[in-house]
mmCIF file of C-alpha atoms in Angstrom:
data_model
loop_
_atom_site.group_PDB
_atom_site.id
_atom_site.type_symbol
_atom_site.label_atom_id
_atom_site.label_comp_id
_atom_site.label_asym_id
_atom_site.label_seq_id
_atom_site.Cartn_x
_atom_site.Cartn_y
_atom_site.Cartn_z
ATOM 1 C CA ILE E 1 -2.480 48.135 39.766
ATOM 2 C CA ILE E 2 -5.142 46.886 37.135
ATOM 3 C CA TYR E 3 -6.159 43.135 37.330
ATOM 4 C CA LEU E 4 -9.109 42.877 33.937
ATOM 5 C CA ASP E 5 -11.941 45.206 35.300
ATOM 6 C CA ASP E 6 -10.208 45.876 38.647
ATOM 7 C CA ILE E 7 -8.295 49.031 39.806
ATOM 8 C CA LEU E 8 -6.574 49.316 42.739
ATOM 9 C CA ILE E 9 -4.690 53.328 43.208
ATOM 10 C CA TYR E 10 -2.650 53.273 46.425
ATOM 11 C CA SER E 11 -0.624 55.988 47.501
ATOM 12 C CA LYS E 12 2.244 57.044 50.419
ATOM 13 C CA ASN E 13 -0.151 59.773 51.659
ATOM 14 C CA GLU E 14 -3.173 61.407 51.262
ATOM 15 C CA GLU E 15 -2.469 64.469 49.325
ATOM 16 C CA ASP E 16 -0.406 61.795 46.735
ATOM 17 C CA HIS E 17 -3.665 59.972 46.624
ATOM 18 C CA LEU E 18 -5.772 62.437 45.620
ATOM 19 C CA LYS E 19 -3.365 62.783 42.594
ATOM 20 C CA HIS E 20 -3.017 59.844 41.485
ATOM 21 C CA ILE E 21 -7.095 59.119 41.440
ATOM 22 C CA LYS E 22 -6.772 62.150 39.611
ATOM 23 C CA ILE E 23 -4.484 60.791 36.975
ATOM 24 C CA VAL E 24 -6.445 57.338 37.159
ATOM 25 C CA LEU E 25 -10.015 59.064 36.165
ATOM 26 C CA ASP E 26 -8.632 61.435 33.910
ATOM 27 C CA LEU E 27 -7.490 58.502 31.693
ATOM 28 C CA LEU E 28 -10.530 56.634 32.153
ATOM 29 C CA ARG E 29 -12.156 59.623 30.098
ATOM 30 C CA LYS E 30 -10.280 59.532 28.059
ATOM 31 C CA HIS E 31 -10.743 56.376 26.589
ATOM 32 C CA GLN E 32 -13.928 56.101 27.305
ATOM 33 C CA LEU E 33 -14.217 53.556 30.130
ATOM 34 C CA PHE E 34 -17.110 53.846 33.103
ATOM 35 C CA ALA E 35 -16.572 52.817 36.661
ATOM 36 C CA LYS E 36 -19.991 51.998 38.950
ATOM 37 C CA LYS E 37 -19.304 54.191 41.473
ATOM 38 C CA SER E 38 -21.246 51.609 44.194
ATOM 39 C CA LYS E 39 -19.037 49.520 43.396
ATOM 40 C CA CYS E 40 -16.176 52.209 44.183
ATOM 41 C CA GLU E 41 -14.529 52.898 47.254
ATOM 42 C CA PHE E 42 -12.082 55.897 47.906
ATOM 43 C CA GLY E 43 -9.641 57.570 50.384
ATOM 44 C CA VAL E 44 -10.082 53.611 52.482
ATOM 45 C CA GLU E 45 -6.745 52.171 54.470
ATOM 46 C CA ARG E 46 -7.899 48.361 53.823
ATOM 47 C CA LEU E 47 -9.879 46.834 51.562
ATOM 48 C CA GLU E 48 -10.355 43.426 50.345
ATOM 49 C CA PHE E 49 -8.683 42.996 46.130
ATOM 50 C CA LEU E 50 -8.669 39.752 44.502
ATOM 51 C CA GLY E 51 -9.204 37.541 47.179
ATOM 52 C CA HIS E 52 -6.491 39.525 49.875
ATOM 53 C CA ILE E 53 -6.950 42.156 52.348
ATOM 54 C CA VAL E 54 -4.709 45.033 51.361
ATOM 55 C CA SER E 55 -3.724 47.373 54.415
ATOM 56 C CA PRO E 56 -0.943 49.762 55.760
ATOM 57 C CA SER E 57 0.804 47.100 57.442
ATOM 58 C CA GLY E 58 1.010 44.782 54.227
ATOM 59 C CA ILE E 59 -0.899 41.846 52.150
ATOM 60 C CA SER E 60 -2.878 39.086 54.340
ATOM 61 C CA VAL E 61 -5.390 36.360 53.629
ATOM 62 C CA ASP E 62 -8.661 37.286 53.436
ATOM 63 C CA ASP E 63 -10.110 35.207 56.826
ATOM 64 C CA ASN E 64 -13.526 34.372 54.361
ATOM 65 C CA LYS E 65 -11.297 32.761 51.989
ATOM 66 C CA VAL E 66 -9.724 30.755 54.867
ATOM 67 C CA ILE E 67 -12.913 29.414 55.978
ATOM 68 C CA ALA E 68 -13.109 27.378 52.828
ATOM 69 C CA VAL E 69 -9.791 25.853 53.222
ATOM 70 C CA LYS E 70 -10.797 24.625 56.594
ATOM 71 C CA ASN E 71 -13.815 23.390 55.891
ATOM 72 C CA TRP E 72 -13.204 21.536 52.916
ATOM 73 C CA PRO E 73 -13.694 18.027 53.099
ATOM 74 C CA THR E 74 -11.056 14.980 52.711
ATOM 75 C CA PRO E 75 -10.753 14.570 49.026
ATOM 76 C CA LYS E 76 -11.383 11.018 47.725
ATOM 77 C CA ASP E 77 -10.064 10.960 44.384
ATOM 78 C CA LEU E 78 -7.651 12.652 41.977
ATOM 79 C CA THR E 79 -10.148 15.344 40.959
ATOM 80 C CA HIS E 80 -11.160 16.766 44.309
ATOM 81 C CA VAL E 81 -7.530 16.589 45.088
ATOM 82 C CA ARG E 82 -6.291 18.565 42.201
ATOM 83 C CA SER E 83 -9.185 21.033 43.399
ATOM 84 C CA PHE E 84 -8.201 21.179 47.287
ATOM 85 C CA VAL E 85 -4.107 21.894 46.123
ATOM 86 C CA GLY E 86 -5.994 25.034 43.319
ATOM 87 C CA THR E 87 -7.622 26.128 46.372
ATOM 88 C CA ALA E 88 -4.777 26.328 49.187
ATOM 89 C CA GLY E 89 -2.088 27.042 46.709
ATOM 90 C CA PHE E 90 -3.375 30.648 46.281
ATOM 91 C CA TYR E 91 -2.130 31.772 49.469
ATOM 92 C CA ARG E 92 0.812 29.584 49.947
ATOM 93 C CA ARG E 93 3.268 32.601 49.772
ATOM 94 C CA PHE E 94 1.489 32.952 53.107
ATOM 95 C CA ILE E 95 2.798 29.572 54.339
ATOM 96 C CA LYS E 96 6.279 28.508 55.079
ATOM 97 C CA SER E 97 7.656 25.790 53.461
ATOM 98 C CA TYR E 98 4.396 25.256 51.343
ATOM 99 C CA GLY E 99 5.783 22.937 48.412
ATOM 100 C CA GLU E 100 7.075 20.832 51.513
ATOM 101 C CA ILE E 101 4.273 20.477 53.164
ATOM 102 C CA ALA E 102 2.109 20.164 50.229
ATOM 103 C CA ALA E 103 4.666 17.053 48.258
ATOM 104 C CA PRO E 104 2.193 14.119 49.263
ATOM 105 C CA LEU E 105 -0.620 15.885 47.751
ATOM 106 C CA THR E 106 1.470 16.808 44.599
ATOM 107 C CA ASP E 107 2.508 13.755 44.298
ATOM 108 C CA LEU E 108 -0.721 12.189 43.467
ATOM 109 C CA MET E 109 -1.221 14.539 40.388
ATOM 110 C CA ARG E 110 2.125 13.311 38.498
ATOM 111 C CA ASP E 111 0.826 11.439 35.502
ATOM 112 C CA ASN E 112 0.311 7.334 36.036
ATOM 113 C CA THR E 113 0.066 7.804 39.860
ATOM 114 C CA PRO E 114 -2.234 5.720 41.726
ATOM 115 C CA PHE E 115 -4.594 7.536 43.894
ATOM 116 C CA VAL E 116 -3.885 5.809 47.421
ATOM 117 C CA TRP E 117 -4.653 7.919 50.549
ATOM 118 C CA THR E 118 -2.246 6.616 53.102
ATOM 119 C CA LEU E 119 -1.060 8.612 56.372
ATOM 120 C CA LYS E 120 1.575 10.902 54.440
ATOM 121 C CA GLN E 121 -1.050 12.363 52.596
ATOM 122 C CA GLN E 122 -3.378 12.930 55.067
ATOM 123 C CA THR E 123 -0.905 14.072 57.328
ATOM 124 C CA ALA E 124 -0.512 17.212 54.675
ATOM 125 C CA PHE E 125 -4.243 17.682 54.430
ATOM 126 C CA ILE E 126 -4.123 18.324 58.674
ATOM 127 C CA ILE E 127 -1.516 20.880 58.361
ATOM 128 C CA HIS E 128 -3.509 22.698 55.591
ATOM 129 C CA HIS E 129 -6.583 22.644 58.294
ATOM 130 C CA SER E 130 -4.547 24.103 60.794
ATOM 131 C CA THR E 131 -2.573 26.801 59.315
ATOM 132 C CA GLY E 132 -4.740 29.284 61.349
ATOM 133 C CA LYS E 133 -4.867 33.249 60.792
ATOM 134 C CA THR E 134 -2.267 33.732 58.395
ATOM 135 C CA PRO E 135 0.972 36.301 58.658
ATOM 136 C CA PHE E 136 1.760 38.980 56.709
ATOM 137 C CA TYR E 137 3.003 39.145 53.644
ATOM 138 C CA MET E 138 4.935 42.283 53.600
ATOM 139 C CA VAL E 139 4.601 44.618 50.408
ATOM 140 C CA TYR E 140 8.675 45.026 49.774
ATOM 141 C CA GLY E 141 10.557 47.383 47.438
ATOM 142 C CA ILE E 142 7.163 48.774 45.509
ATOM 143 C CA GLU E 143 6.643 51.948 44.172
ATOM 144 C CA PRO E 144 3.798 53.593 42.317
ATOM 145 C CA LYS E 145 4.239 52.796 38.439
ATOM 146 C CA LEU E 146 2.237 56.400 37.472
ATOM 147 C CA PRO E 147 2.775 58.725 34.779
ATOM 148 C CA GLY E 148 6.594 60.266 36.109
ATOM 149 C CA ASP E 149 7.541 57.532 38.097
ATOM 150 C CA LYS E 150 10.893 56.420 37.875
ATOM 151 C CA LEU E 151 11.650 52.303 37.857
ATOM 152 C CA ARG E 152 13.859 51.239 41.208
ATOM 153 C CA PRO E 153 15.385 47.844 42.337
ATOM 154 C CA LEU E 154 13.680 45.668 43.988
ATOM 155 C CA LEU E 155 16.699 44.806 46.351
ATOM 156 C CA ASN E 156 19.907 46.843 46.593
ATOM 157 C CA ASP E 157 23.260 45.887 48.499
ATOM 158 C CA LYS E 158 22.293 48.529 51.263
ATOM 159 C CA ASP E 159 19.582 45.462 51.722
ATOM 160 C CA GLU E 160 21.856 42.611 51.848
ATOM 161 C CA ASN E 161 21.994 42.514 56.282
ATOM 162 C CA ASP E 162 18.582 41.902 55.816
ATOM 163 C CA THR E 163 17.560 39.924 53.631
ATOM 164 C CA GLN E 164 20.706 37.431 54.026
ATOM 165 C CA ALA E 165 18.460 35.107 56.096
ATOM 166 C CA GLN E 166 15.928 35.096 53.434
ATOM 167 C CA ILE E 167 18.182 34.259 51.233
ATOM 168 C CA GLN E 168 19.428 31.223 53.491
ATOM 169 C CA GLN E 169 16.398 29.764 53.770
ATOM 170 C CA LEU E 170 15.348 29.764 50.279
ATOM 171 C CA ASP E 171 18.954 28.139 49.583
ATOM 172 C CA LYS E 172 17.578 25.159 52.111
ATOM 173 C CA GLN E 173 14.207 25.424 50.627
ATOM 174 C CA ARG E 174 15.540 24.603 46.723
ATOM 175 C CA ALA E 175 18.032 21.936 48.155
ATOM 176 C CA LEU E 176 14.630 20.292 48.543
ATOM 177 C CA VAL E 177 12.880 20.950 45.458
ATOM 178 C CA ASP E 178 15.507 20.687 42.945
ATOM 179 C CA GLN E 179 14.359 16.973 43.000
ATOM 180 C CA ARG E 180 11.023 17.570 41.900
ATOM 181 C CA LEU E 181 11.804 20.055 38.524
ATOM 182 C CA HIS E 182 9.189 18.483 36.634
ATOM 183 C CA SER E 183 6.533 20.394 35.904
ATOM 184 C CA ASN E 184 7.079 23.011 32.862
ATOM 185 C CA ALA E 185 7.061 25.713 34.751
ATOM 186 C CA ASN E 186 10.069 25.057 36.676
ATOM 187 C CA LYS E 187 11.289 23.890 33.206
ATOM 188 C CA MET E 188 11.013 27.558 32.198
ATOM 189 C CA LYS E 189 12.463 28.707 34.676
ATOM 190 C CA ILE E 190 15.814 26.349 34.834
ATOM 191 C CA TYR E 191 16.111 28.471 31.373
ATOM 192 C CA TYR E 192 15.891 31.977 32.117
ATOM 193 C CA ASP E 193 18.379 31.058 35.105
ATOM 194 C CA LYS E 194 21.191 29.490 32.978
ATOM 195 C CA HIS E 195 20.740 32.548 30.596
ATOM 196 C CA LEU E 196 21.084 35.083 33.038
ATOM 197 C CA LYS E 197 24.118 33.716 34.470
ATOM 198 C CA HIS E 198 25.697 33.196 31.355
ATOM 199 C CA GLN E 199 24.483 38.048 30.401
ATOM 200 C CA ASN E 200 25.239 38.554 34.092
ATOM 201 C CA ILE E 201 29.355 40.224 33.581
ATOM 202 C CA ALA E 202 27.395 42.274 31.032
ATOM 203 C CA LEU E 203 25.122 43.549 33.708
ATOM 204 C CA LYS E 204 25.423 46.346 35.848
ATOM 205 C CA GLU E 205 24.401 46.841 39.389
ATOM 206 C CA GLY E 206 21.063 48.688 39.854
ATOM 207 C CA GLU E 207 20.325 48.858 36.566
ATOM 208 C CA TRP E 208 16.996 48.340 35.436
ATOM 209 C CA VAL E 209 16.368 46.054 32.000
ATOM 210 C CA LEU E 210 13.384 44.987 29.362
ATOM 211 C CA ILE E 211 12.988 41.767 28.862
ATOM 212 C CA HIS E 212 11.360 40.044 25.997
ATOM 213 C CA ASN E 213 11.347 36.160 23.452
ATOM 214 C CA GLU E 214 12.143 36.740 20.209
ATOM 215 C CA GLN E 215 9.715 33.667 19.314
ATOM 216 C CA GLY E 216 7.027 35.312 21.185
ATOM 217 C CA LYS E 217 3.613 36.797 19.718
ATOM 218 C CA LYS E 218 3.664 39.288 22.597
ATOM 219 C CA PHE E 219 5.821 40.271 25.808
ATOM 220 C CA LYS E 220 5.497 38.005 28.586
ATOM 221 C CA PRO E 221 6.783 38.713 32.262
ATOM 222 C CA HIS E 222 9.146 37.018 33.844
ATOM 223 C CA TRP E 223 9.590 36.539 37.362
ATOM 224 C CA ILE E 224 12.692 34.727 38.904
ATOM 225 C CA GLY E 225 12.385 35.596 42.540
ATOM 226 C CA PRO E 226 14.966 37.690 45.019
ATOM 227 C CA TYR E 227 17.131 35.255 44.990
ATOM 228 C CA LYS E 228 17.702 35.255 41.414
ATOM 229 C CA ILE E 229 17.495 38.369 41.236
ATOM 230 C CA ARG E 230 19.975 39.173 44.388
ATOM 231 C CA LYS E 231 22.659 36.557 43.252
ATOM 232 C CA ILE E 232 22.260 35.936 39.686
ATOM 233 C CA CYS E 233 20.762 39.320 37.901
ATOM 234 C CA PRO E 234 21.222 42.303 40.347
ATOM 235 C CA LEU E 235 18.154 44.450 39.105
ATOM 236 C CA GLY E 236 14.403 44.545 38.750
ATOM 237 C CA THR E 237 13.051 43.911 36.008
ATOM 238 C CA TYR E 238 10.274 46.019 33.837
ATOM 239 C CA GLN E 239 8.078 44.333 30.902
ATOM 240 C CA LEU E 240 6.731 47.069 28.414
ATOM 241 C CA GLN E 241 3.887 45.353 26.269
ATOM 242 C CA ASP E 242 4.247 47.377 23.369
ATOM 243 C CA GLN E 243 4.440 46.034 20.176
ATOM 244 C CA ARG E 244 5.207 49.062 18.122
ATOM 245 C CA ILE E 245 8.359 49.251 19.564
ATOM 246 C CA ARG E 246 9.531 45.474 18.501
ATOM 247 C CA ASN E 247 8.465 45.764 15.293
ATOM 248 C CA GLU E 248 9.699 49.716 14.661
ATOM 249 C CA PHE E 249 13.099 49.711 16.139
ATOM 250 C CA GLN E 250 16.157 47.771 17.020
ATOM 251 C CA PRO E 251 17.776 48.739 19.933
ATOM 252 C CA ASP E 252 21.663 47.435 20.635
ATOM 253 C CA PRO E 253 20.789 44.576 22.771
ATOM 254 C CA ILE E 254 23.466 44.604 26.559
ATOM 255 C CA GLN E 255 24.174 40.976 25.777
ATOM 256 C CA ALA E 256 21.893 39.433 23.136
ATOM 257 C CA THR E 257 21.446 35.340 22.031
ATOM 258 C CA LYS E 258 19.780 34.118 19.232
ATOM 259 C CA LYS E 259 16.493 34.156 21.056
ATOM 260 C CA THR E 260 16.170 36.527 23.657
ATOM 261 C CA ASN E 261 17.537 40.097 24.123
ATOM 262 C CA LEU E 262 17.865 42.431 27.375
ATOM 263 C CA TYR E 263 17.660 45.945 26.524
ATOM 264 C CA SER E 264 18.919 49.473 28.604
ATOM 265 C CA ILE E 265 15.485 50.722 29.932
ATOM 266 C CA SER E 266 16.808 53.995 29.371
ATOM 267 C CA LYS E 267 16.942 53.076 25.586
ATOM 268 C CA VAL E 268 13.347 51.722 25.727
ATOM 269 C CA GLU E 269 12.515 55.172 27.362
ATOM 270 C CA GLU E 270 14.132 57.003 24.497
ATOM 271 C CA MET E 271 11.441 54.511 22.103
ATOM 272 C CA ILE E 272 8.549 55.323 23.960
ATOM 273 C CA GLY E 273 9.971 59.237 23.265
ATOM 274 C CA SER E 274 9.855 58.535 19.951
ATOM 275 C CA ILE E 275 6.930 56.764 19.272
ATOM 276 C CA ASN E 276 4.811 59.500 21.355
ATOM 277 C CA GLN E 277 6.089 62.071 19.308
ATOM 278 C CA ARG E 278 4.063 60.694 15.888
#
């Protein structure tokens, strides 16, 4: 995993880990990129990465980051509310029903809404303070994406029983937030949901696809969540950020509209091979 200048290499066992480290270091050397030894850790089972603690058990919040939320003073104006919600929201995946809890605070951030700190806002603020030690957010359905590795769906048919309870919970949460779909992010999500619904018949279970927007200047990732993947588009999505494919090739889409195309990942791999042979 690479984020700006941070690189995280993870493996199933020590033998694979040594191979993966060699692959990454060889790539750095090939492109004349340098890693500072004093900032590197090798062969560890627990580390801090992008404000999270990563271990064999999964991913959890860095306790030092939680202290900042716990010690946050009561907001006195809209600027302070936005700062607090932004900081606490970074770990929203660890807090059950976070959207419902934070609703009184996010309501204050709407346009043309006067700042009035009532019992509802104070209660939401106190709940944020009392979240305590957050539970693990388990790594699920993810495999290392290194040369030679194969992509695989996040959810399969055999996982249906295990995820049914989660899906039902998401249904309940969705009913609560449907009335709050006003942000640009939610409008974008609605657009892609509707688009994928029309193409569901043409898609096959477990097939990987490439999704991109023809009107955009570059490929952009779109995450629709495990519920949507399972119910509307039962497959994983893999984003390929290679402008040459878009400029030089016009593969046959599985299904197409004027704005968005879905391409078979096997076809994309053929295009990559053709480019690399040049």
